[in-house]
Amino acid sequence: MTLKELAQILGLSPTTVSRALNGYPEVSESTRRRVAEAATRHNYHPNVQAKRLATGRAMAIGHVIPISTQHEIVNPVFADFIAGAGEVYARAGYDMIISIVADDDEEQAYRTLRSKGNVDGVIVHGPKRGDPRPALLDELGLPYVVHGRVSDYAAPYAWVDVNNTRAFERGTAFLSDLGHRRIALVNGLESMDFAARRREGYEAALAARGLARDPALMTAGEMTEAQGYDAACAMLSLPDPATAFLTSSLLSAMGVRRAIEERGLALGRDVSVLTHDDELSYMKNGTELPIFTATRSSVREAGRICAQMLLDRIAAGPEAPIATRLLEAVLVVGQSTAPARHLIAS
Amino acid sequence: MTLKELAQILGLSPTTVSRALNGYPEVSESTRRRVAEAATRHNYHPNVQAKRLATGRAMAIGHVIPISTQHEIVNPVFADFIAGAGEVYARAGYDMIISIVADDDEEQAYRTLRSKGNVDGVIVHGPKRGDPRPALLDELGLPYVVHGRVSDYAAPYAWVDVNNTRAFERGTAFLSDLGHRRIALVNGLESMDFAARRREGYEAALAARGLARDPALMTAGEMTEAQGYDAACAMLSLPDPATAFLTSSLLSAMGVRRAIEERGLALGRDVSVLTHDDELSYMKNGTELPIFTATRSSVREAGRICAQMLLDRIAAGPEAPIATRLLEAVLVVGQSTAPARHLIAS
DNA sequence: ATGAAAGCGCTAACAA
DNA sequence: TTGTTAGCGCTTTCAT
């Protein structure tokens, strides 16, 4: 069923039908109703390709994923974000295009996307310090919103981010309030903007409390179970061992837990663990893991916000002012962050 | 830069340029070279929208994700699969369209996809027993490949699946060979085809060894850490407790482990744990989790195979014979599946 | 308030 | 081997 056919049936011109369907004002209400009714009755759906060609808009948003951004896509954080964004796109009649590219081809991927014209805008995932993408996209004139921030990009750009600095500042302060003085940081790769910000928050809190910043209690790397395990093994074996851990990932926290248990220490009694949770929504899958405490933010919600911001931006045109959005993480306190036993005793 | 402009520059007709670029045989080699050279030099990229409209092919593959298929997309298995499929699409110049839809709208989503014509085919994820999608897609004439199987769909259809039945049959047999007679199954939701097949494999092995099928040792549900924990607590407390666990998910296995450790039992000494791993690629993230044993299959590879099969199918046309592909899981044996201590002693 | 006509950028018969 | 001519299904001036 094409527009032409539908028009024929109604005894109208394709123009009028098009106008009626797209909500143009100059169509009489009676005609509009007739057209709408006929459209649903004949199960008419405009051909997207034709629409795209005629309007020049792709009606699609791109997500470019370098193949080995540590399997970005396999990251539940990413997946949850995508789910949120997808909801928004679907509601707006936009397609979501996921583009998996070899690492070296990322720049070319954006250029191609641009010149082939198969997206109206893109979301930038996993920004690093010194990330080249904002500059590239600005140059290409391809609308974008960054999920996270590129702290050292000078020009204004649209972003949606969790307040990582503040989350880790508060987490550290919280552990300090419990009496801990040896608070370890098990962080993600600090080339990533979010991880750098987390460290900054951690350090700010230490400084504010007059606690020493001990490199032996700070580690950064791939956020895996093994990372947490290895880090905790080392930090629990120090002459002046860690009594609390602040980790960047639930996986790392699980590794920390394993190290703690192996030593016969009690979680939440001898040692406290606090983790910033983005993955929890996946890991717990509806059931609370009682062993962890988390600062919790909704990645899916971030996806929705990011997507909506991009659509708004596309609709508003390139001259419109640039929006940003900072989401606060919620500190959720659980068993594993009780004051350490020996701290109470002393 | 459009085809027309490029043709003008070259003093050729758009047709010839198009033919040269698309590898049609009737173009002279010299012309083809000239055209190709000019195209790269002027950074020409054909407009996808126009191509789509002219050819009627969408040059895109759809993945429809019901919003709450337990957050299918948040499932690392899904994400890894997508990454594999994405590679293939990219190489073939196809877009990957992810469509997030409300659960009730899934059927409508396929119909709309069809009539809007924005995909050439779809991949069916997470098939259940009695899944209505193959019939719907056959009716719509929309090419598809199922990742998994719909065992009770009568008509032939294209699928790519891991041999779940055999994997669990072998896993059970393996545990039995170690001397275990009380082997528990902690399965996924058995409305899912893969989980039903796993149970069938488990039961077949029990029957083959003359072991009793004890409902108290069989559970099925959401594959979470909590599920494994709860199941193991119950099954270890039986008058005749489980000595080995076969689980459908690494998360469940982690729960089982927690229950075992809480009881002061030693993993791989007092109790064996074997888990079918699809998630391991994510969980371990390059590092072996020493505590688990896994039958391992590459989900990403399955994604590649599935995608390629679909593209082939689309190219071959609706009359072409239907392909299927069964992947064997590899049984990887680790510490946690050593024969239970008391079994050796007795 | 409605319609006629041109065109978006490309492909694909059909001619030459 | 190359070019001419129609479209693909829709939007969008410009008339009426």
PDB file of C-alpha atoms in Angstrom, chain B residues 12-224:
ATOM      1  CA  LEU B  12      30.223  10.088 -18.628  1.00  0.00           C
ATOM      2  CA  SER B  13      26.603   9.236 -18.019  1.00  0.00           C
ATOM      3  CA  PRO B  14      25.489   8.484 -14.459  1.00  0.00           C
ATOM      4  CA  THR B  15      24.592   5.013 -15.628  1.00  0.00           C
ATOM      5  CA  THR B  16      28.088   4.160 -16.679  1.00  0.00           C
ATOM      6  CA  VAL B  17      29.536   5.509 -13.497  1.00  0.00           C
ATOM      7  CA  SER B  18      27.048   3.504 -11.469  1.00  0.00           C
ATOM      8  CA  ARG B  19      27.900   0.391 -13.400  1.00  0.00           C
ATOM      9  CA  ALA B  20      31.602   0.956 -13.006  1.00  0.00           C
ATOM     10  CA  LEU B  21      31.272   1.438  -9.273  1.00  0.00           C
ATOM     11  CA  ASN B  22      29.048  -1.550  -8.772  1.00  0.00           C
ATOM     12  CA  GLY B  23      31.231  -3.955 -10.647  1.00  0.00           C
ATOM     13  CA  TYR B  24      29.014  -4.636 -13.631  1.00  0.00           C
ATOM     14  CA  PRO B  25      30.862  -6.580 -16.304  1.00  0.00           C
ATOM     15  CA  GLU B  26      30.011  -4.493 -19.341  1.00  0.00           C
ATOM     16  CA  VAL B  27      32.277  -1.604 -18.357  1.00  0.00           C
ATOM     17  CA  SER B  28      35.696  -1.339 -19.918  1.00  0.00           C
ATOM     18  CA  GLU B  29      38.579  -1.725 -17.558  1.00  0.00           C
ATOM     19  CA  SER B  30      40.007   1.650 -18.416  1.00  0.00           C
ATOM     20  CA  THR B  31      36.731   3.426 -17.678  1.00  0.00           C
ATOM     21  CA  ARG B  32      36.323   1.522 -14.477  1.00  0.00           C
ATOM     22  CA  ARG B  33      39.740   2.592 -13.315  1.00  0.00           C
ATOM     23  CA  ARG B  34      39.116   6.194 -14.211  1.00  0.00           C
ATOM     24  CA  VAL B  35      35.809   6.176 -12.393  1.00  0.00           C
ATOM     25  CA  ALA B  36      37.146   4.442  -9.303  1.00  0.00           C
ATOM     26  CA  GLU B  37      40.032   6.853  -9.130  1.00  0.00           C
ATOM     27  CA  ALA B  38      37.782   9.885  -9.475  1.00  0.00           C
ATOM     28  CA  ALA B  39      35.402   8.511  -6.872  1.00  0.00           C
ATOM     29  CA  THR B  40      38.084   8.178  -4.219  1.00  0.00           C
ATOM     30  CA  ARG B  41      39.678  11.449  -5.176  1.00  0.00           C
ATOM     31  CA  HIS B  42      36.414  13.318  -4.760  1.00  0.00           C
ATOM     32  CA  ASN B  43      35.542  11.284  -1.708  1.00  0.00           C
ATOM     33  CA  TYR B  44      32.343  10.093  -3.303  1.00  0.00           C
ATOM     34  CA  HIS B  45      30.018   7.862  -1.287  1.00  0.00           C
ATOM     35  CA  PRO B  46      26.733   6.772  -2.783  1.00  0.00           C
ATOM     36  CA  ASN B  47      23.731   7.998  -0.857  1.00  0.00           C
ATOM     37  CA  VAL B  48      22.345   4.978   0.899  1.00  0.00           C
ATOM     38  CA  GLN B  49      18.801   6.262   1.013  1.00  0.00           C
ATOM     39  CA  ALA B  50      18.657   6.704  -2.723  1.00  0.00           C
ATOM     40  CA  LYS B  51      20.163   3.303  -3.283  1.00  0.00           C
ATOM     41  CA  ARG B  52      17.661   1.736  -0.981  1.00  0.00           C
ATOM     42  CA  LEU B  53      14.752   3.390  -2.688  1.00  0.00           C
ATOM     43  CA  ALA B  54      15.942   2.487  -6.151  1.00  0.00           C
ATOM     44  CA  THR B  55      16.755  -1.128  -5.412  1.00  0.00           C
ATOM     45  CA  GLY B  56      14.019  -1.836  -2.939  1.00  0.00           C
ATOM     46  CA  ARG B  57      16.567  -3.416  -0.649  1.00  0.00           C
ATOM     47  CA  ALA B  58      16.980  -1.874   2.766  1.00  0.00           C
ATOM     48  CA  MET B  59      20.610  -2.895   3.173  1.00  0.00           C
ATOM     49  CA  ALA B  60      19.834  -3.418   6.820  1.00  0.00           C
ATOM     50  CA  ILE B  61      19.150  -6.288   9.194  1.00  0.00           C
ATOM     51  CA  GLY B  62      16.807  -5.963  12.136  1.00  0.00           C
ATOM     52  CA  HIS B  63      17.121  -7.248  15.671  1.00  0.00           C
ATOM     53  CA  VAL B  64      13.879  -6.883  17.576  1.00  0.00           C
ATOM     54  CA  ILE B  65      14.259  -6.814  21.339  1.00  0.00           C
ATOM     55  CA  PRO B  66      11.188  -6.888  23.545  1.00  0.00           C
ATOM     56  CA  ILE B  67      11.924  -4.440  26.298  1.00  0.00           C
ATOM     57  CA  SER B  68      11.565  -6.822  29.168  1.00  0.00           C
ATOM     58  CA  THR B  69      12.789 -10.135  27.842  1.00  0.00           C
ATOM     59  CA  GLN B  70      14.526  -9.935  31.165  1.00  0.00           C
ATOM     60  CA  HIS B  71      16.483  -7.101  29.610  1.00  0.00           C
ATOM     61  CA  GLU B  72      17.650  -9.324  26.804  1.00  0.00           C
ATOM     62  CA  ILE B  73      20.017  -6.656  25.668  1.00  0.00           C
ATOM     63  CA  VAL B  74      21.623  -6.403  29.076  1.00  0.00           C
ATOM     64  CA  ASN B  75      22.470 -10.052  28.732  1.00  0.00           C
ATOM     65  CA  PRO B  76      26.135 -10.431  27.846  1.00  0.00           C
ATOM     66  CA  VAL B  77      25.231 -13.394  25.690  1.00  0.00           C
ATOM     67  CA  PHE B  78      23.098 -11.165  23.568  1.00  0.00           C
ATOM     68  CA  ALA B  79      25.662  -8.398  23.461  1.00  0.00           C
ATOM     69  CA  ASP B  80      28.420 -10.725  22.426  1.00  0.00           C
ATOM     70  CA  PHE B  81      26.258 -12.204  19.726  1.00  0.00           C
ATOM     71  CA  ILE B  82      25.457  -8.737  18.436  1.00  0.00           C
ATOM     72  CA  ALA B  83      29.116  -7.859  18.287  1.00  0.00           C
ATOM     73  CA  GLY B  84      29.788 -10.879  16.095  1.00  0.00           C
ATOM     74  CA  ALA B  85      26.853 -10.208  13.821  1.00  0.00           C
ATOM     75  CA  GLY B  86      27.803  -6.554  13.572  1.00  0.00           C
ATOM     76  CA  GLU B  87      31.210  -7.416  12.182  1.00  0.00           C
ATOM     77  CA  VAL B  88      29.639  -9.353   9.363  1.00  0.00           C
ATOM     78  CA  TYR B  89      27.094  -6.665   8.548  1.00  0.00           C
ATOM     79  CA  ALA B  90      29.740  -3.972   8.470  1.00  0.00           C
ATOM     80  CA  ARG B  91      31.869  -5.958   6.076  1.00  0.00           C
ATOM     81  CA  ALA B  92      28.897  -6.508   3.793  1.00  0.00           C
ATOM     82  CA  GLY B  93      27.819  -2.861   3.863  1.00  0.00           C
ATOM     83  CA  TYR B  94      24.659  -3.619   5.803  1.00  0.00           C
ATOM     84  CA  ASP B  95      23.331  -1.598   8.705  1.00  0.00           C
ATOM     85  CA  MET B  96      22.295  -3.257  11.914  1.00  0.00           C
ATOM     86  CA  ILE B  97      19.042  -1.929  13.273  1.00  0.00           C
ATOM     87  CA  ILE B  98      18.163  -2.661  16.851  1.00  0.00           C
ATOM     88  CA  SER B  99      14.527  -2.236  17.608  1.00  0.00           C
ATOM     89  CA  ILE B 100      13.455  -1.960  21.225  1.00  0.00           C
ATOM     90  CA  VAL B 101       9.735  -2.633  21.527  1.00  0.00           C
ATOM     91  CA  ALA B 102       7.168  -3.060  24.252  1.00  0.00           C
ATOM     92  CA  ASP B 103       6.458  -6.715  24.870  1.00  0.00           C
ATOM     93  CA  ASP B 104       2.941  -6.663  23.494  1.00  0.00           C
ATOM     94  CA  ASP B 105       4.012  -4.887  20.359  1.00  0.00           C
ATOM     95  CA  GLU B 106       6.456  -7.462  19.156  1.00  0.00           C
ATOM     96  CA  GLU B 107       4.236  -8.921  16.469  1.00  0.00           C
ATOM     97  CA  GLN B 108       3.269  -5.475  15.301  1.00  0.00           C
ATOM     98  CA  ALA B 109       6.943  -4.518  15.263  1.00  0.00           C
ATOM     99  CA  TYR B 110       7.682  -7.233  12.721  1.00  0.00           C
ATOM    100  CA  ARG B 111       4.714  -6.262  10.610  1.00  0.00           C
ATOM    101  CA  THR B 112       5.733  -2.637  10.625  1.00  0.00           C
ATOM    102  CA  LEU B 113       9.332  -3.504   9.862  1.00  0.00           C
ATOM    103  CA  ARG B 114       7.999  -5.422   6.934  1.00  0.00           C
ATOM    104  CA  SER B 115       5.662  -2.857   5.496  1.00  0.00           C
ATOM    105  CA  LYS B 116       7.924   0.097   6.138  1.00  0.00           C
ATOM    106  CA  GLY B 117      10.564  -1.941   4.441  1.00  0.00           C
ATOM    107  CA  ASN B 118      13.453  -0.833   6.542  1.00  0.00           C
ATOM    108  CA  VAL B 119      15.081  -4.213   6.908  1.00  0.00           C
ATOM    109  CA  ASP B 120      15.809  -7.060   4.527  1.00  0.00           C
ATOM    110  CA  GLY B 121      15.671  -9.670   7.224  1.00  0.00           C
ATOM    111  CA  VAL B 122      15.743 -10.269  10.948  1.00  0.00           C
ATOM    112  CA  ILE B 123      17.475 -12.395  13.535  1.00  0.00           C
ATOM    113  CA  VAL B 124      15.198 -14.060  16.055  1.00  0.00           C
ATOM    114  CA  HIS B 125      16.619 -14.022  19.577  1.00  0.00           C
ATOM    115  CA  GLY B 126      15.779 -16.091  22.617  1.00  0.00           C
ATOM    116  CA  PRO B 127      13.286 -18.513  21.076  1.00  0.00           C
ATOM    117  CA  LYS B 128      10.832 -20.281  23.358  1.00  0.00           C
ATOM    118  CA  ARG B 129       8.999 -23.527  22.980  1.00  0.00           C
ATOM    119  CA  GLY B 130       5.930 -22.694  20.958  1.00  0.00           C
ATOM    120  CA  ASP B 131       7.420 -19.424  19.845  1.00  0.00           C
ATOM    121  CA  PRO B 132       5.039 -17.667  17.437  1.00  0.00           C
ATOM    122  CA  ARG B 133       7.705 -15.755  15.552  1.00  0.00           C
ATOM    123  CA  PRO B 134       8.758 -18.254  12.887  1.00  0.00           C
ATOM    124  CA  ALA B 135       5.164 -18.684  11.746  1.00  0.00           C
ATOM    125  CA  LEU B 136       4.652 -14.931  11.714  1.00  0.00           C
ATOM    126  CA  LEU B 137       7.816 -14.264   9.750  1.00  0.00           C
ATOM    127  CA  ASP B 138       7.082 -17.024   7.290  1.00  0.00           C
ATOM    128  CA  GLU B 139       3.661 -15.494   6.776  1.00  0.00           C
ATOM    129  CA  LEU B 140       5.185 -12.055   6.277  1.00  0.00           C
ATOM    130  CA  GLY B 141       7.793 -13.439   3.947  1.00  0.00           C
ATOM    131  CA  LEU B 142      10.495 -11.720   5.946  1.00  0.00           C
ATOM    132  CA  PRO B 143      13.753 -13.689   5.798  1.00  0.00           C
ATOM    133  CA  TYR B 144      15.069 -14.701   9.207  1.00  0.00           C
ATOM    134  CA  VAL B 145      17.507 -16.878  11.073  1.00  0.00           C
ATOM    135  CA  VAL B 146      16.804 -18.077  14.593  1.00  0.00           C
ATOM    136  CA  HIS B 147      19.585 -17.981  17.155  1.00  0.00           C
ATOM    137  CA  GLY B 148      18.572 -21.132  18.938  1.00  0.00           C
ATOM    138  CA  ARG B 149      15.695 -23.339  17.966  1.00  0.00           C
ATOM    139  CA  VAL B 150      11.937 -23.598  18.166  1.00  0.00           C
ATOM    140  CA  SER B 151      11.771 -27.335  18.616  1.00  0.00           C
ATOM    141  CA  ASP B 152       8.058 -27.597  18.092  1.00  0.00           C
ATOM    142  CA  TYR B 153       7.834 -25.547  14.915  1.00  0.00           C
ATOM    143  CA  ALA B 154       6.969 -27.986  12.194  1.00  0.00           C
ATOM    144  CA  ALA B 155       8.029 -26.186   9.035  1.00  0.00           C
ATOM    145  CA  PRO B 156      11.705 -26.001   8.093  1.00  0.00           C
ATOM    146  CA  TYR B 157      13.449 -22.788   9.123  1.00  0.00           C
ATOM    147  CA  ALA B 158      16.961 -21.461   9.322  1.00  0.00           C
ATOM    148  CA  TRP B 159      18.721 -21.638  12.677  1.00  0.00           C
ATOM    149  CA  VAL B 160      22.110 -21.589  14.355  1.00  0.00           C
ATOM    150  CA  ASP B 161      22.339 -23.217  17.746  1.00  0.00           C
ATOM    151  CA  VAL B 162      24.713 -24.647  20.278  1.00  0.00           C
ATOM    152  CA  ASN B 163      24.098 -28.295  20.974  1.00  0.00           C
ATOM    153  CA  ASN B 164      22.645 -27.688  24.407  1.00  0.00           C
ATOM    154  CA  THR B 165      21.220 -31.153  24.754  1.00  0.00           C
ATOM    155  CA  ARG B 166      24.512 -32.792  24.122  1.00  0.00           C
ATOM    156  CA  ALA B 167      26.451 -30.319  26.272  1.00  0.00           C
ATOM    157  CA  PHE B 168      24.325 -31.137  29.301  1.00  0.00           C
ATOM    158  CA  GLU B 169      24.276 -34.795  28.516  1.00  0.00           C
ATOM    159  CA  ARG B 170      28.059 -34.812  28.463  1.00  0.00           C
ATOM    160  CA  GLY B 171      28.310 -32.619  31.544  1.00  0.00           C
ATOM    161  CA  THR B 172      26.065 -34.933  33.480  1.00  0.00           C
ATOM    162  CA  ALA B 173      27.882 -37.995  32.219  1.00  0.00           C
ATOM    163  CA  PHE B 174      31.182 -36.424  33.188  1.00  0.00           C
ATOM    164  CA  LEU B 175      30.033 -35.792  36.740  1.00  0.00           C
ATOM    165  CA  SER B 176      28.652 -39.274  36.892  1.00  0.00           C
ATOM    166  CA  ASP B 177      31.997 -40.649  35.747  1.00  0.00           C
ATOM    167  CA  LEU B 178      33.603 -38.864  38.687  1.00  0.00           C
ATOM    168  CA  GLY B 179      31.440 -40.979  40.941  1.00  0.00           C
ATOM    169  CA  HIS B 180      28.619 -38.553  41.626  1.00  0.00           C
ATOM    170  CA  ARG B 181      25.152 -40.018  41.994  1.00  0.00           C
ATOM    171  CA  ARG B 182      23.369 -36.941  43.331  1.00  0.00           C
ATOM    172  CA  ILE B 183      23.749 -34.493  40.490  1.00  0.00           C
ATOM    173  CA  ALA B 184      21.645 -31.347  40.682  1.00  0.00           C
ATOM    174  CA  LEU B 185      20.417 -29.317  37.740  1.00  0.00           C
ATOM    175  CA  VAL B 186      20.075 -25.561  38.210  1.00  0.00           C
ATOM    176  CA  ASN B 187      18.499 -24.607  34.930  1.00  0.00           C
ATOM    177  CA  GLY B 188      17.242 -21.494  33.181  1.00  0.00           C
ATOM    178  CA  LEU B 189      13.547 -20.927  32.577  1.00  0.00           C
ATOM    179  CA  GLU B 190      12.377 -24.033  30.816  1.00  0.00           C
ATOM    180  CA  SER B 191       9.927 -22.171  28.670  1.00  0.00           C
ATOM    181  CA  MET B 192      13.056 -21.181  26.780  1.00  0.00           C
ATOM    182  CA  ASP B 193      13.951 -23.710  24.166  1.00  0.00           C
ATOM    183  CA  PHE B 194      17.595 -23.857  25.150  1.00  0.00           C
ATOM    184  CA  ALA B 195      16.750 -24.603  28.788  1.00  0.00           C
ATOM    185  CA  ALA B 196      14.278 -27.305  27.854  1.00  0.00           C
ATOM    186  CA  ARG B 197      16.947 -28.916  25.699  1.00  0.00           C
ATOM    187  CA  ARG B 198      19.429 -28.746  28.521  1.00  0.00           C
ATOM    188  CA  ARG B 199      17.076 -30.538  30.830  1.00  0.00           C
ATOM    189  CA  GLU B 200      16.479 -33.182  28.196  1.00  0.00           C
ATOM    190  CA  GLY B 201      20.210 -33.743  27.908  1.00  0.00           C
ATOM    191  CA  TYR B 202      20.548 -33.980  31.664  1.00  0.00           C
ATOM    192  CA  GLU B 203      17.707 -36.461  31.919  1.00  0.00           C
ATOM    193  CA  ALA B 204      19.013 -38.527  29.049  1.00  0.00           C
ATOM    194  CA  ALA B 205      22.383 -38.911  30.754  1.00  0.00           C
ATOM    195  CA  LEU B 206      20.780 -39.852  34.055  1.00  0.00           C
ATOM    196  CA  ALA B 207      18.679 -42.453  32.321  1.00  0.00           C
ATOM    197  CA  ALA B 208      21.657 -43.829  30.434  1.00  0.00           C
ATOM    198  CA  ARG B 209      23.542 -44.286  33.706  1.00  0.00           C
ATOM    199  CA  GLY B 210      20.588 -45.712  35.549  1.00  0.00           C
ATOM    200  CA  LEU B 211      20.522 -42.768  37.948  1.00  0.00           C
ATOM    201  CA  ALA B 212      17.222 -41.716  39.431  1.00  0.00           C
ATOM    202  CA  ARG B 213      15.666 -38.482  38.225  1.00  0.00           C
ATOM    203  CA  ASP B 214      14.923 -36.650  41.463  1.00  0.00           C
ATOM    204  CA  PRO B 215      12.720 -33.536  41.176  1.00  0.00           C
ATOM    205  CA  ALA B 216      14.259 -32.294  44.428  1.00  0.00           C
ATOM    206  CA  LEU B 217      17.543 -31.943  42.553  1.00  0.00           C
ATOM    207  CA  MET B 218      16.058 -30.062  39.640  1.00  0.00           C
ATOM    208  CA  THR B 219      15.210 -26.403  39.547  1.00  0.00           C
ATOM    209  CA  ALA B 220      14.552 -23.912  36.798  1.00  0.00           C
ATOM    210  CA  GLY B 221      14.236 -20.156  36.898  1.00  0.00           C
ATOM    211  CA  GLU B 222      15.853 -16.830  36.234  1.00  0.00           C
ATOM    212  CA  MET B 223      19.572 -17.400  36.012  1.00  0.00           C
ATOM    213  CA  THR B 224      20.758 -15.204  38.849  1.00  0.00           C
TER     214      THR B 224
END
